[in-house]
Each structure stands twice: as C-alpha cells, then as structure tokens.
Coordinates of C-alpha atoms in Angstrom, one line a residue:
Chain A
X1 CA -0.3 -0.2 -0.5
X2 CA 1.6 3.7 -1.0
X3 CA 1.4 5.2 2.1
X4 CA 1.2 9.4 2.2
X5 CA 2.9 11.5 3.7
X6 CA 2.3 11.7 7.7
X7 CA 1.2 14.6 8.0
X8 CA 3.5 17.0 10.8
X9 CA 1.4 18.5 13.3
X10 CA 1.5 21.6 13.3
X11 CA -0.2 25.2 14.9
X12 CA -2.5 26.8 12.6
X13 CA -0.4 30.2 13.1
X14 CA 2.7 29.0 11.9
X15 CA 1.7 26.2 10.0
X16 CA 2.3 28.4 6.8
X17 CA 5.1 29.7 7.1
X18 CA 7.6 25.8 7.2
X19 CA 5.9 25.5 4.3
X20 CA 6.1 21.8 4.6
X21 CA 4.6 19.8 2.7
X22 CA 2.0 17.5 4.4
X23 CA 0.9 19.2 8.1
X24 CA -2.2 19.2 10.7
X25 CA -3.7 21.6 11.8
X26 CA -6.5 21.8 14.9
X27 CA -8.4 25.6 15.0
X28 CA -12.3 26.3 14.1
X29 CA -14.0 26.5 11.3
X30 CA -14.9 29.9 11.2
X31 CA -16.7 30.4 7.2
X32 CA -17.3 27.3 4.7
X33 CA -18.4 27.5 1.6
X34 CA -19.4 24.7 0.2
X35 CA -20.0 25.1 -3.3
X36 CA -16.4 26.9 -4.3
X37 CA -15.4 23.8 -1.5
X38 CA -13.0 26.3 0.7
X39 CA -13.5 27.1 4.5
X40 CA -11.3 29.2 6.4
X41 CA -10.2 27.4 9.8
X42 CA -9.1 29.5 12.8
X43 CA -6.9 30.0 16.0
X44 CA -9.6 31.2 18.7
X45 CA -6.5 32.0 20.8
X46 CA -3.7 33.8 18.3
X47 CA -6.4 33.9 15.8
X48 CA -4.4 33.1 12.8
X49 CA -6.4 31.8 10.2
X50 CA -6.0 28.7 7.3
X51 CA -7.9 28.8 4.5
X52 CA -9.1 25.4 3.5
X53 CA -9.7 23.4 -0.1
X54 CA -12.2 20.7 1.2
X55 CA -13.7 20.1 -1.7
X56 CA -11.4 16.1 -1.0
X57 CA -13.7 15.4 1.8
X58 CA -16.7 17.1 1.1
X59 CA -19.9 16.8 3.0
X60 CA -18.2 18.2 6.1
X61 CA -19.4 16.3 9.1
X62 CA -19.9 19.8 12.3
X63 CA -21.2 22.5 10.7
X64 CA -20.0 26.6 11.4
X65 CA -17.9 26.6 15.2
X66 CA -16.9 23.2 15.6
X67 CA -13.8 22.0 16.1
X68 CA -11.7 20.3 13.3
X69 CA -8.2 19.2 13.2
X70 CA -7.0 18.8 9.6
X71 CA -4.2 16.8 7.5
X72 CA -3.6 18.6 4.2
X73 CA -1.0 19.5 1.9
X74 CA -0.1 22.6 1.9
X75 CA -0.4 24.5 -1.9
X76 CA 0.9 27.7 -3.4
X77 CA -1.4 28.6 -7.2
X78 CA -0.5 29.9 -9.0
X79 CA 0.1 34.2 -9.4
X80 CA -1.5 33.9 -5.7
X81 CA 0.3 34.6 -2.9
X82 CA -2.0 33.5 -0.3
X83 CA -1.5 29.7 0.5
X84 CA -4.1 27.2 0.8
X85 CA -3.9 23.9 2.8
X86 CA -5.4 20.9 0.4
X87 CA -7.5 18.3 3.1
X88 CA -7.1 14.8 2.4
X89 CA -8.4 14.7 6.1
X90 CA -11.1 16.4 8.2
X91 CA -12.3 15.9 11.4
X92 CA -14.6 16.9 13.6
X93 CA -12.9 17.6 17.0
X94 CA -15.4 18.7 19.0
X95 CA -14.6 18.4 23.1
X96 CA -10.9 18.5 22.5
X97 CA -9.4 21.0 24.7
X98 CA -7.0 23.7 22.6
X99 CA -4.9 25.1 25.5
X100 CA -4.3 22.1 26.2
X101 CA -3.4 20.3 22.4
X102 CA -0.9 23.4 22.0
X103 CA 0.7 22.2 25.0
X104 CA 1.2 18.9 24.3
X105 CA 3.0 20.3 20.7
X106 CA 5.1 22.0 22.2
X107 CA 6.3 20.0 24.6
X108 CA 6.5 16.6 22.5
X109 CA 8.8 19.0 19.9
X110 CA 10.8 20.1 22.9
X111 CA 11.4 16.4 23.6
X112 CA 12.3 15.7 19.3
X113 CA 14.7 18.7 19.7
X114 CA 15.5 17.4 22.9
X115 CA 16.7 13.9 20.8
X116 CA 18.0 16.0 18.2
X117 CA 15.2 14.1 15.2
X118 CA 13.1 16.8 13.4
X119 CA 9.1 15.8 13.9
X120 CA 9.1 15.0 10.6
X121 CA 10.8 12.4 8.2
X122 CA 11.5 13.9 4.2
X123 CA 11.6 11.3 2.1
Chain B
X1 CA -19.7 18.7 24.2
X2 CA -17.2 19.3 27.7
X3 CA -14.7 16.3 29.4
X4 CA -14.6 16.5 33.5
X5 CA -11.6 17.2 34.1
X6 CA -12.6 15.0 37.6
X7 CA -11.4 12.0 35.1
X8 CA -8.7 9.3 35.4
X9 CA -7.3 10.5 31.6
X10 CA -7.1 14.1 32.5
X11 CA -5.8 12.9 36.1
X12 CA -2.8 10.6 34.5
X13 CA -2.4 14.0 31.2
X14 CA -1.7 16.3 34.0
X15 CA 0.6 14.5 35.5
X16 CA 2.5 13.6 33.0
X17 CA 2.3 17.4 32.2
X18 CA 3.8 18.6 35.6
X19 CA 6.6 16.2 35.5
X20 CA 9.9 17.8 35.2
X21 CA 12.0 17.9 32.4
X22 CA 15.1 19.2 32.6
X23 CA 15.9 16.3 35.5
X24 CA 15.6 13.7 33.2
X25 CA 17.0 15.0 30.5
X26 CA 20.4 14.2 32.5
X27 CA 18.7 10.6 33.3
X28 CA 19.0 10.3 29.8
X29 CA 22.0 11.0 29.1
X30 CA 24.2 9.5 31.9
X31 CA 23.9 5.3 30.7
X32 CA 25.1 6.3 27.5
X33 CA 28.5 4.7 27.1
X34 CA 25.5 1.7 27.7
X35 CA 23.7 2.5 24.5
X36 CA 25.4 0.0 22.2
X37 CA 25.8 -2.9 23.6
X38 CA 22.1 -5.4 23.9
X39 CA 21.1 -7.2 25.9
X40 CA 21.4 -10.8 25.9
X41 CA 18.9 -12.8 24.2
X42 CA 18.7 -15.2 27.1
X43 CA 18.0 -12.5 29.2
X44 CA 15.7 -10.7 27.0
X45 CA 13.0 -11.6 29.5
X46 CA 13.9 -9.2 32.2
X47 CA 13.3 -6.1 30.2
X48 CA 10.2 -4.8 30.6
X49 CA 9.6 -3.4 27.3
X50 CA 9.3 -7.3 26.4
X51 CA 6.5 -8.7 27.4
X52 CA 4.2 -5.1 26.8
X53 CA 3.1 -3.3 23.7
X54 CA 4.8 -0.3 23.5
X55 CA 3.2 3.3 23.5
X56 CA 5.3 5.0 21.0
X57 CA 6.1 7.5 17.6
X58 CA 4.9 5.6 14.6
X59 CA 8.5 7.0 13.1
X60 CA 10.4 5.1 16.3
X61 CA 8.8 2.1 14.9
X62 CA 9.2 2.5 10.8
X63 CA 13.3 3.3 12.5
X64 CA 13.3 0.0 15.1
X65 CA 16.2 -2.5 15.0
X66 CA 15.4 -5.1 13.5
X67 CA 16.9 -8.3 15.9
X68 CA 18.8 -10.9 14.0
X69 CA 19.0 -13.9 15.3
X70 CA 15.2 -13.8 17.0
X71 CA 13.0 -13.6 14.5
X72 CA 10.1 -10.9 14.8
X73 CA 12.1 -8.8 18.5
X74 CA 13.4 -5.1 17.3
X75 CA 15.3 -3.8 18.8
X76 CA 14.5 0.1 20.0
X77 CA 18.4 1.3 22.4
X78 CA 18.7 -0.9 24.5
X79 CA 15.3 -2.3 24.9
X80 CA 14.1 -5.7 23.1
X81 CA 10.0 -4.6 21.4
X82 CA 7.9 -6.8 20.7
X83 CA 4.2 -5.3 20.2
X84 CA 3.5 -1.9 19.9
X85 CA 1.2 -0.1 20.5
X86 CA -0.6 3.7 18.4
X87 CA -3.1 5.7 18.6
X88 CA -2.9 7.8 15.8
X89 CA -5.7 8.8 12.5
X90 CA -7.0 6.8 9.7
X91 CA -5.4 8.7 6.7
X92 CA -6.5 5.2 4.1
X93 CA -8.5 2.5 3.6
X94 CA -8.0 -0.6 2.3
X95 CA -11.1 -3.7 2.7
X96 CA -9.9 -7.0 1.8
X97 CA -11.8 -10.5 2.2
X98 CA -9.8 -11.4 5.2
X99 CA -8.5 -8.4 6.6
X100 CA -8.2 -4.7 6.4
X101 CA -5.1 -2.0 6.1
X102 CA -5.7 0.9 7.6
X103 CA -2.7 3.7 7.2
X104 CA -2.0 5.3 10.4
X105 CA -0.5 8.3 11.0
X106 CA 0.2 9.8 15.0
X107 CA 1.6 12.8 12.8
X108 CA 5.8 11.6 13.3
X109 CA 5.2 8.5 10.9
X110 CA 2.8 6.3 8.5
X111 CA 2.9 2.8 9.0
X112 CA 0.4 0.2 7.9
X113 CA -2.2 -1.5 9.9
X114 CA -3.1 -5.4 9.2
X115 CA -6.6 -5.9 11.6
X116 CA -8.2 -9.0 10.6
X117 CA -12.1 -9.9 10.4
X118 CA -13.2 -12.2 12.8
X119 CA -14.3 -15.5 11.4
X120 CA -17.1 -15.0 14.5
X121 CA -19.0 -12.5 12.8
X122 CA -19.7 -14.3 10.1
X123 CA -21.0 -17.6 11.7
X124 CA -24.4 -15.3 13.7
X125 CA -26.7 -14.2 11.1
X126 CA -28.4 -12.7 13.7
X127 CA -28.6 -8.6 13.5
X128 CA -28.7 -6.6 17.3
X129 CA -32.5 -6.5 16.8
X130 CA -33.0 -9.9 17.2
X131 CA -30.0 -10.2 19.7
X132 CA -31.9 -7.9 21.7
X133 CA -35.1 -8.8 21.6
X134 CA -34.3 -12.4 23.0
X135 CA -32.7 -10.0 26.2
X136 CA -35.8 -7.6 26.6
X137 CA -35.6 -9.8 30.2
X138 CA -33.1 -8.2 31.6
X139 CA -32.6 -4.8 33.0
X140 CA -33.2 -1.8 31.5
X141 CA -29.4 -1.2 32.4
X142 CA -27.6 -3.9 31.2
X143 CA -29.7 -3.7 28.1
X144 CA -29.1 0.0 27.0
X145 CA -25.2 -1.5 27.5
X146 CA -25.4 -3.5 25.4
X147 CA -27.0 -2.9 22.3
X148 CA -23.6 0.1 23.1
X149 CA -21.6 -3.3 22.8
X150 CA -23.4 -4.8 19.6
X151 CA -23.7 -1.1 18.3
X152 CA -19.3 -1.0 18.1
X153 CA -19.0 -4.3 17.4
X154 CA -21.3 -4.3 14.0
X155 CA -19.0 -1.1 13.7
X156 CA -16.5 -2.0 14.2
X157 CA -17.7 -5.3 11.4
X158 CA -17.4 -2.4 8.4
X159 CA -13.9 -1.1 9.8
X160 CA -13.3 2.3 10.3
X161 CA -13.1 5.4 7.9
X162 CA -11.3 8.1 7.4
X163 CA -10.6 10.6 9.5
X164 CA -10.6 8.9 12.5
X165 CA -8.6 8.4 15.9
X166 CA -8.1 4.8 16.7
X167 CA -5.6 3.1 18.9
X168 CA -4.2 0.0 17.8
X169 CA -1.9 -2.7 20.1
X170 CA -0.8 -5.4 18.1
X171 CA 3.1 -6.9 16.8
X172 CA 5.7 -5.8 14.1
X173 CA 6.0 -7.3 11.0
X174 CA 6.8 -7.3 7.6
X175 CA 4.9 -8.3 5.0
X176 CA 6.1 -7.0 0.8
X177 CA 9.4 -5.7 2.9
X178 CA 7.2 -3.6 4.5
X179 CA 7.0 -3.4 8.4
X180 CA 3.7 -3.1 9.8
X181 CA 1.0 -3.3 12.5
X182 CA -0.9 -6.4 13.2
X183 CA -3.6 -5.6 15.1
X184 CA -4.8 -8.0 18.3
X185 CA -6.3 -5.1 19.6
X186 CA -7.8 -2.3 17.6
X187 CA -10.2 0.1 18.6
X188 CA -12.6 3.2 17.5
X189 CA -12.0 6.6 19.9
X190 CA -14.5 8.7 20.3
X191 CA -12.3 11.1 22.7
X192 CA -10.7 13.7 20.4
X193 CA -9.0 13.6 24.0
X194 CA -6.7 10.4 24.2
X195 CA -4.7 12.3 21.2
X196 CA -3.6 14.6 24.2
X197 CA -3.4 12.2 26.5
X198 CA -1.4 10.2 24.1
X199 CA 0.9 12.9 22.7
X200 CA 1.9 14.0 26.5
X201 CA 2.2 10.7 27.6
X202 CA 4.9 9.1 25.0
X203 CA 7.3 12.5 26.2
X204 CA 7.5 10.6 29.7
X205 CA 8.1 7.7 29.3
X206 CA 10.5 7.9 26.4
X207 CA 12.7 9.4 28.3
X208 CA 12.1 7.6 31.9
X209 CA 11.8 4.0 30.0
X210 CA 12.6 3.9 27.0
X211 CA 16.0 6.1 26.2
X212 CA 17.3 4.9 29.1
X213 CA 18.3 1.2 30.5
X214 CA 15.8 0.2 32.7
X215 CA 16.7 -2.8 34.5
X216 CA 18.1 -3.4 37.4
X217 CA 21.5 -1.4 39.0
X218 CA 22.7 -5.2 39.3
X219 CA 22.1 -6.9 36.6
X220 CA 24.3 -4.2 34.9
X221 CA 27.0 -5.1 36.7
X222 CA 26.7 -8.1 36.3
X223 CA 26.3 -7.9 32.0
X224 CA 29.0 -5.8 32.4
X225 CA 30.8 -8.2 34.3
X226 CA 30.0 -11.0 32.1
X227 CA 31.3 -8.9 28.7
X228 CA 34.2 -8.6 30.9
X229 CA 34.6 -12.4 31.3
X230 CA 34.1 -13.0 27.2
X231 CA 37.2 -11.1 27.1
X232 CA 39.2 -13.5 29.4
X233 CA 37.6 -16.6 27.6
X234 CA 38.7 -15.3 24.2
X235 CA 42.7 -15.8 26.2
X236 CA 41.7 -18.8 28.1
X237 CA 40.4 -20.2 25.2
X238 CA 44.2 -20.6 23.6
X239 CA 44.9 -22.7 27.5
X240 CA 43.0 -25.9 26.5
X241 CA 45.2 -25.1 23.3
X242 CA 49.0 -25.0 24.5
X243 CA 47.3 -27.7 26.1
X244 CA 46.8 -29.9 23.8
X245 CA 50.4 -29.0 22.1
X246 CA 52.0 -30.4 25.7
X247 CA 50.5 -33.6 25.2
X248 CA 51.4 -33.9 22.3
X249 CA 54.6 -32.7 22.6
X250 CA 55.4 -35.1 25.9
X251 CA 54.3 -38.1 24.5
X252 CA 55.8 -37.5 21.2
X253 CA 58.8 -36.8 22.8
X254 CA 58.3 -37.7 26.7
X255 CA 62.3 -35.7 28.3
X256 CA 62.2 -36.1 31.7
X257 CA 61.6 -32.6 32.7
X258 CA 60.1 -29.5 30.8
X259 CA 60.4 -25.6 31.1
X260 CA 58.7 -22.6 30.4
X261 CA 61.4 -21.8 28.3
X262 CA 61.6 -24.7 26.1
X263 CA 58.3 -25.1 25.7
X264 CA 57.8 -21.3 23.9
X265 CA 59.8 -22.5 21.5
X266 CA 57.9 -25.6 21.2
X267 CA 56.2 -24.5 17.0
X268 CA 52.9 -25.2 17.7
X269 CA 52.8 -22.3 20.6
X270 CA 55.1 -19.9 18.9
X271 CA 52.2 -20.4 16.5
X272 CA 49.6 -20.6 19.0
X273 CA 51.0 -17.5 20.8
X274 CA 52.4 -15.1 17.4
X275 CA 49.5 -12.1 18.4
X276 CA 51.0 -11.6 21.4
X277 CA 53.2 -8.8 22.5
X278 CA 55.1 -8.9 25.1
X279 CA 56.7 -13.1 26.5
X280 CA 55.6 -12.1 29.5
X281 CA 50.9 -12.7 28.7
X282 CA 53.0 -15.9 27.2
X283 CA 54.6 -17.4 30.3
X284 CA 52.0 -16.5 31.9
X285 CA 49.8 -18.5 29.5
X286 CA 52.6 -21.0 29.4
X287 CA 52.5 -21.0 32.5
X288 CA 48.2 -21.6 33.0
X289 CA 48.7 -24.3 30.4
X290 CA 50.8 -26.1 32.6
X291 CA 49.7 -25.3 35.9
X292 CA 46.3 -28.0 34.2
X293 CA 49.0 -30.6 32.1
X294 CA 49.8 -31.0 36.7
X295 CA 46.5 -30.4 37.9
X296 CA 45.9 -33.6 36.2
X297 CA 48.6 -35.0 37.4
X298 CA 51.2 -35.3 33.5
X299 CA 53.7 -32.6 35.4
X300 CA 54.9 -31.7 38.2
X301 CA 56.9 -28.4 39.8
X302 CA 60.3 -29.7 41.2
X303 CA 61.5 -27.7 43.9
X304 CA 64.5 -24.1 43.5
X305 CA 64.1 -24.1 39.9
X306 CA 61.3 -23.3 37.3
X307 CA 61.1 -26.7 35.7
X308 CA 58.7 -29.0 35.7
X309 CA 59.2 -33.2 35.9
X310 CA 57.8 -34.7 33.7
X311 CA 55.8 -37.6 34.8
X312 CA 56.5 -40.9 32.5
X313 CA 56.7 -44.5 32.0
X314 CA 59.7 -45.1 33.1
X315 CA 60.6 -41.9 35.4
X316 CA 62.8 -41.8 38.2
X317 CA 59.6 -41.4 39.8
X318 CA 58.5 -44.4 39.8
X319 CA 61.7 -45.9 40.7
X320 CA 61.3 -44.3 44.4
X321 CA 57.7 -46.1 44.0
X322 CA 58.3 -49.0 43.8
X323 CA 60.8 -48.9 46.8
X324 CA 58.8 -47.7 49.0
X325 CA 56.1 -50.0 47.7
X326 CA 58.8 -53.0 48.1
X327 CA 60.2 -51.8 52.0
X328 CA 56.4 -51.8 53.1
X329 CA 54.3 -54.3 51.7
X330 CA 56.6 -56.2 53.7
X331 CA 55.2 -55.2 56.8
X332 CA 52.8 -56.6 58.9
X333 CA 50.6 -54.1 58.6
X334 CA 50.2 -53.5 54.7
X335 CA 50.8 -58.0 54.6
X336 CA 47.4 -58.2 53.5
X337 CA 45.6 -55.9 51.0
X338 CA 49.0 -53.2 50.3
X339 CA 49.8 -49.9 50.2
X340 CA 46.8 -47.1 50.8
X341 CA 47.4 -45.1 47.5
X342 CA 47.5 -41.3 50.2
X343 CA 50.7 -43.5 52.6
X344 CA 52.1 -44.1 49.2
X345 CA 51.6 -39.8 49.1
X346 CA 53.5 -39.6 51.9
X347 CA 56.7 -40.9 51.8
X348 CA 57.0 -39.8 48.7
X349 CA 57.1 -36.2 50.2
X350 CA 59.3 -37.4 52.3
X351 CA 62.3 -37.4 49.0
X352 CA 63.7 -34.1 49.3
X353 CA 63.0 -33.9 45.4
X354 CA 59.2 -34.2 44.4
X355 CA 58.1 -32.8 48.8
X356 CA 55.1 -31.0 47.1
X357 CA 53.9 -33.6 44.8
X358 CA 50.1 -34.0 44.2
X359 CA 48.1 -36.3 44.0
X360 CA 47.3 -36.6 40.9
X361 CA 51.2 -37.6 40.5
X362 CA 51.5 -39.8 42.1
X363 CA 48.4 -41.7 40.8
X364 CA 49.3 -41.3 37.5
X365 CA 52.5 -43.1 38.6
X366 CA 50.3 -45.2 40.1
X367 CA 48.3 -46.4 37.0
X368 CA 51.9 -47.0 35.0
X369 CA 53.9 -49.1 37.2
X370 CA 49.4 -50.9 36.4
X371 CA 49.9 -50.7 33.2
X372 CA 53.5 -52.6 33.1
X373 CA 52.0 -54.9 35.8
X374 CA 55.2 -54.1 38.0
X375 CA 52.1 -53.1 40.9
X376 CA 48.3 -54.4 41.5
X377 CA 45.9 -53.1 43.0
X378 CA 43.8 -55.0 45.3
X379 CA 40.7 -52.9 46.5
X380 CA 40.2 -49.3 44.1
X381 CA 42.7 -47.2 45.9
X382 CA 45.0 -49.7 47.4
X383 CA 48.1 -50.8 45.9
X384 CA 50.3 -54.1 46.6
X385 CA 53.4 -55.3 44.2
X386 CA 52.9 -57.5 41.8
X387 CA 56.9 -59.7 42.5
X388 CA 58.1 -59.0 46.1

C-alpha cells in the first residue's frame, strides 16, 4: 500500500511559514463555502487563520463553529500569494481542549528537539 | 461536549505534564555509554519492554533496528520490542476479504495496520435487534449497555473510516518488505482528547523508560562483568589448545623435564602465541597450561627451580614408588591388602625432590606401574607389589 506522507503537527500560526509538504492543524471552522469548497480555519488563541480547500472531504461532518483537525498538503496557487491547505482528512474534534493540545504539542516538539530528530522524516 | 477534568485520563495527563523535564534529560545522558551493546538474548525477558505493548511514536517503530537472532523482535536502543501500542488517525483504508488494512498517522510517521476480520462475526447472522429481543428480560441498564456493545461491534465489522482516531495494539511484522502492525486489539476512540493524553504521555515514557536502561543496577553490573569475562574466555581458549600441544609433545618426545622457555620454542606454541606481544603474557599462558597439566598429574613442579618434571612411564618417581612398596609391603600392616595410595604419597613427599608432589601425580605414576604389571590393585585405593 502506498503510504501518504505523515502530516507533521503544526499550530495554525506557523503552519504556512514552515512550507512543509504535509501538515496537520487543528482549529475552529469560522467559514465554510460548500459551493466553492473552501473553508477557513482559525486558532481561537492567536486568531491566526488558514484557508482550506475541502474538495476532497465534502461533505463535512460538523458545521461552522466546530473544531476541526485537518491533514493535508500546503499548496501555493499560481499567482496567488496566500497558500492553501488541500485537505485530505478533515475530522470534527468537538470537545478537544485546544489549550492543552497546544501545550502537549510544544512538549512533544521539545522532546524531539532534545534528541535532535526533526518531527518529520523527509522522504 | 464537555469532558470533566476530574476523569482519570485528565489526571494522568496532568501528572505527565507536570513532570520535571530538565531532570529527566540528565538521566538520559548518564547511561549513554551502555546504549550500544545489547542485552544477551537469554536475558531479554528481564526487560519490561519485552512483555508489554509499548506505546511509541510511529516514526520510531519504522526506524526500529531488527534483531537478527530472534525473528519478530526489534531493538529500540537497548530495549527489546515485540509488541507496540499506537494511536493515530486513519489516513487510508483498504478492505480485503479477510482483513482491513489501514494507514495510521500519528503526526510523526505513517504505518500500515492489518486488522483481521473476526470469523465469529461471519457465522453469527443474527442482527442486533433480534439479539436485543432475546435479552428483553434484562434490566434496562444492561439492555442499553448491550445495545451499545453490539453497535460498536457492528461498526468494527464495517471497519473504520478515514479520519477516525484509532487505538491499535499488535505485533510488528514485515509484509512485502514493509513494516506493519498486525492488530491484536483495535478500537475507535470517540474522545478527541485521548490524542492529547497520548501526546503528553509519550515524551515522559521515552525519557523515563525507553531512552534509559531500566534493568536493575545489579543486573547491569553483572552484565558488564559478563562482557568482561567474555574477553577472558578468548584468552582462556588458548590454554586448552596449549595443553593439547603439550600433551602430544610429552607423548612424542618423552622429556624428563620441561621448562617454560622450552615450551615457548615448540613450533605449535609459537604459532598459537604469535598474537601476544609481551613475553610476560606468553609466559603466563604457558604457565597456566602447565598448571592444568599439573592438576591432571602429568607434570610436577620441582623444588627451587623453574623446571617442571614430567611423569612418563619409567621416570625416576616410579623407581622411588617401587622402592617404597618393596619396603612397606613386607610390613605386617600392609601384608594383606597392600598400601593405601595416600600412604605412598606421604612417603614420596619425604624425599626432597618431591616434597610438594600432588596426589594426582602419584596416581598417574601408580597407573603407569599398574599398566606395566609392576603393581596390582587389591581395592580401589590400595596397591600391592606383583613380585616381592
């Protein structure tokens, strides 16, 4: 079975700056346009937002206002400055404590840094 | 949905989080020198990792080092790993006749998991409602529980879908060149916070258990002693070889005496000890080989000299023993049954040349005499002259 690349866990605020192939981000769905299949994900703490292409994952399980976790590839459209995440997995994670999630994430990254291994294995 | 912070998972999560990070890093580096050499396979069972499902990052599972000796076993640093416990999101699924194959992503790596379909489900054609009908006498609470269990089992039968958070335990196998986890337990997790629990649990587990040696200190000490001894065995393998060469030398040449210097000039011995640089090392090896021979009664140390006497048929000690027997066998005490060999040893030791002779040397001599029909054994330990 051809395995997809693993989505390296990122916070929305620095998800696009890293420019990595596959990412996994978690945030609140603040806008969803099901005709153009586009959605916007926002981090409640930093209020950083992210554009998501949902054409592979329609219909969405939840509605606007739900928490969503997205695994997908960062893509830059020709001419457009804003990168977009083409989601291949989108799951509703209502009930997740985002504050704790971010803390756990930072803890994990700290551990990986301590053993000098980057979080993502570049294939 | 709001999850109570008092629940067990939350407690464990908070404890994990509060653990002191800095202190644990020190522990990790302390045992660095021991990391590279593995536990001998007979002691693998002592490691806790051997028996349990190890919660690990998928990236680490993919990078585990394969064990050549035991199939199906892998090494993470110094820990033998058989079974793993992973939690992640299903990113790909494939259904076969006999099994489901999922690709599970935990944010560090992706691995395939094989979940075999249960044969039991195929046989039971009853659907949920008829089963519940049969159980309608049960109390309300149990009936609810029953339907819940049946529903989740039925869902398992259909397999998980993309984006489900799954918890999988199983053995690591290699299938078509790729590593995969063959699930012995798998379940879908409804609570998204379980992922957080796992994320904060893993660094603690790694720092406290997987990245350090968890064997008791005493066992580790013994292990390092054992590895030291193994080097010793390498050396001591030389001694039996030396002994063999010496025995053939003595049997062929039948020298009356032998010295360390003499031995080192035997062609076989020089070949054997070629690798040793200092003559001291060589001499100690030769001396220990001669010591073994002395224990077997083939040579004996002569007083006040570096020379070893050799016990051959017809050597001077035989004549001495014969003299002793001729003198003593006439005595009333030994007339009937002959002399006990310990008496002979005592008598031999009275002569200045043989004052430190060992029992085994005298016994070899007596054996030789018996072989030549000069003496006869009246019992296991008593010797008598054939001709008086």
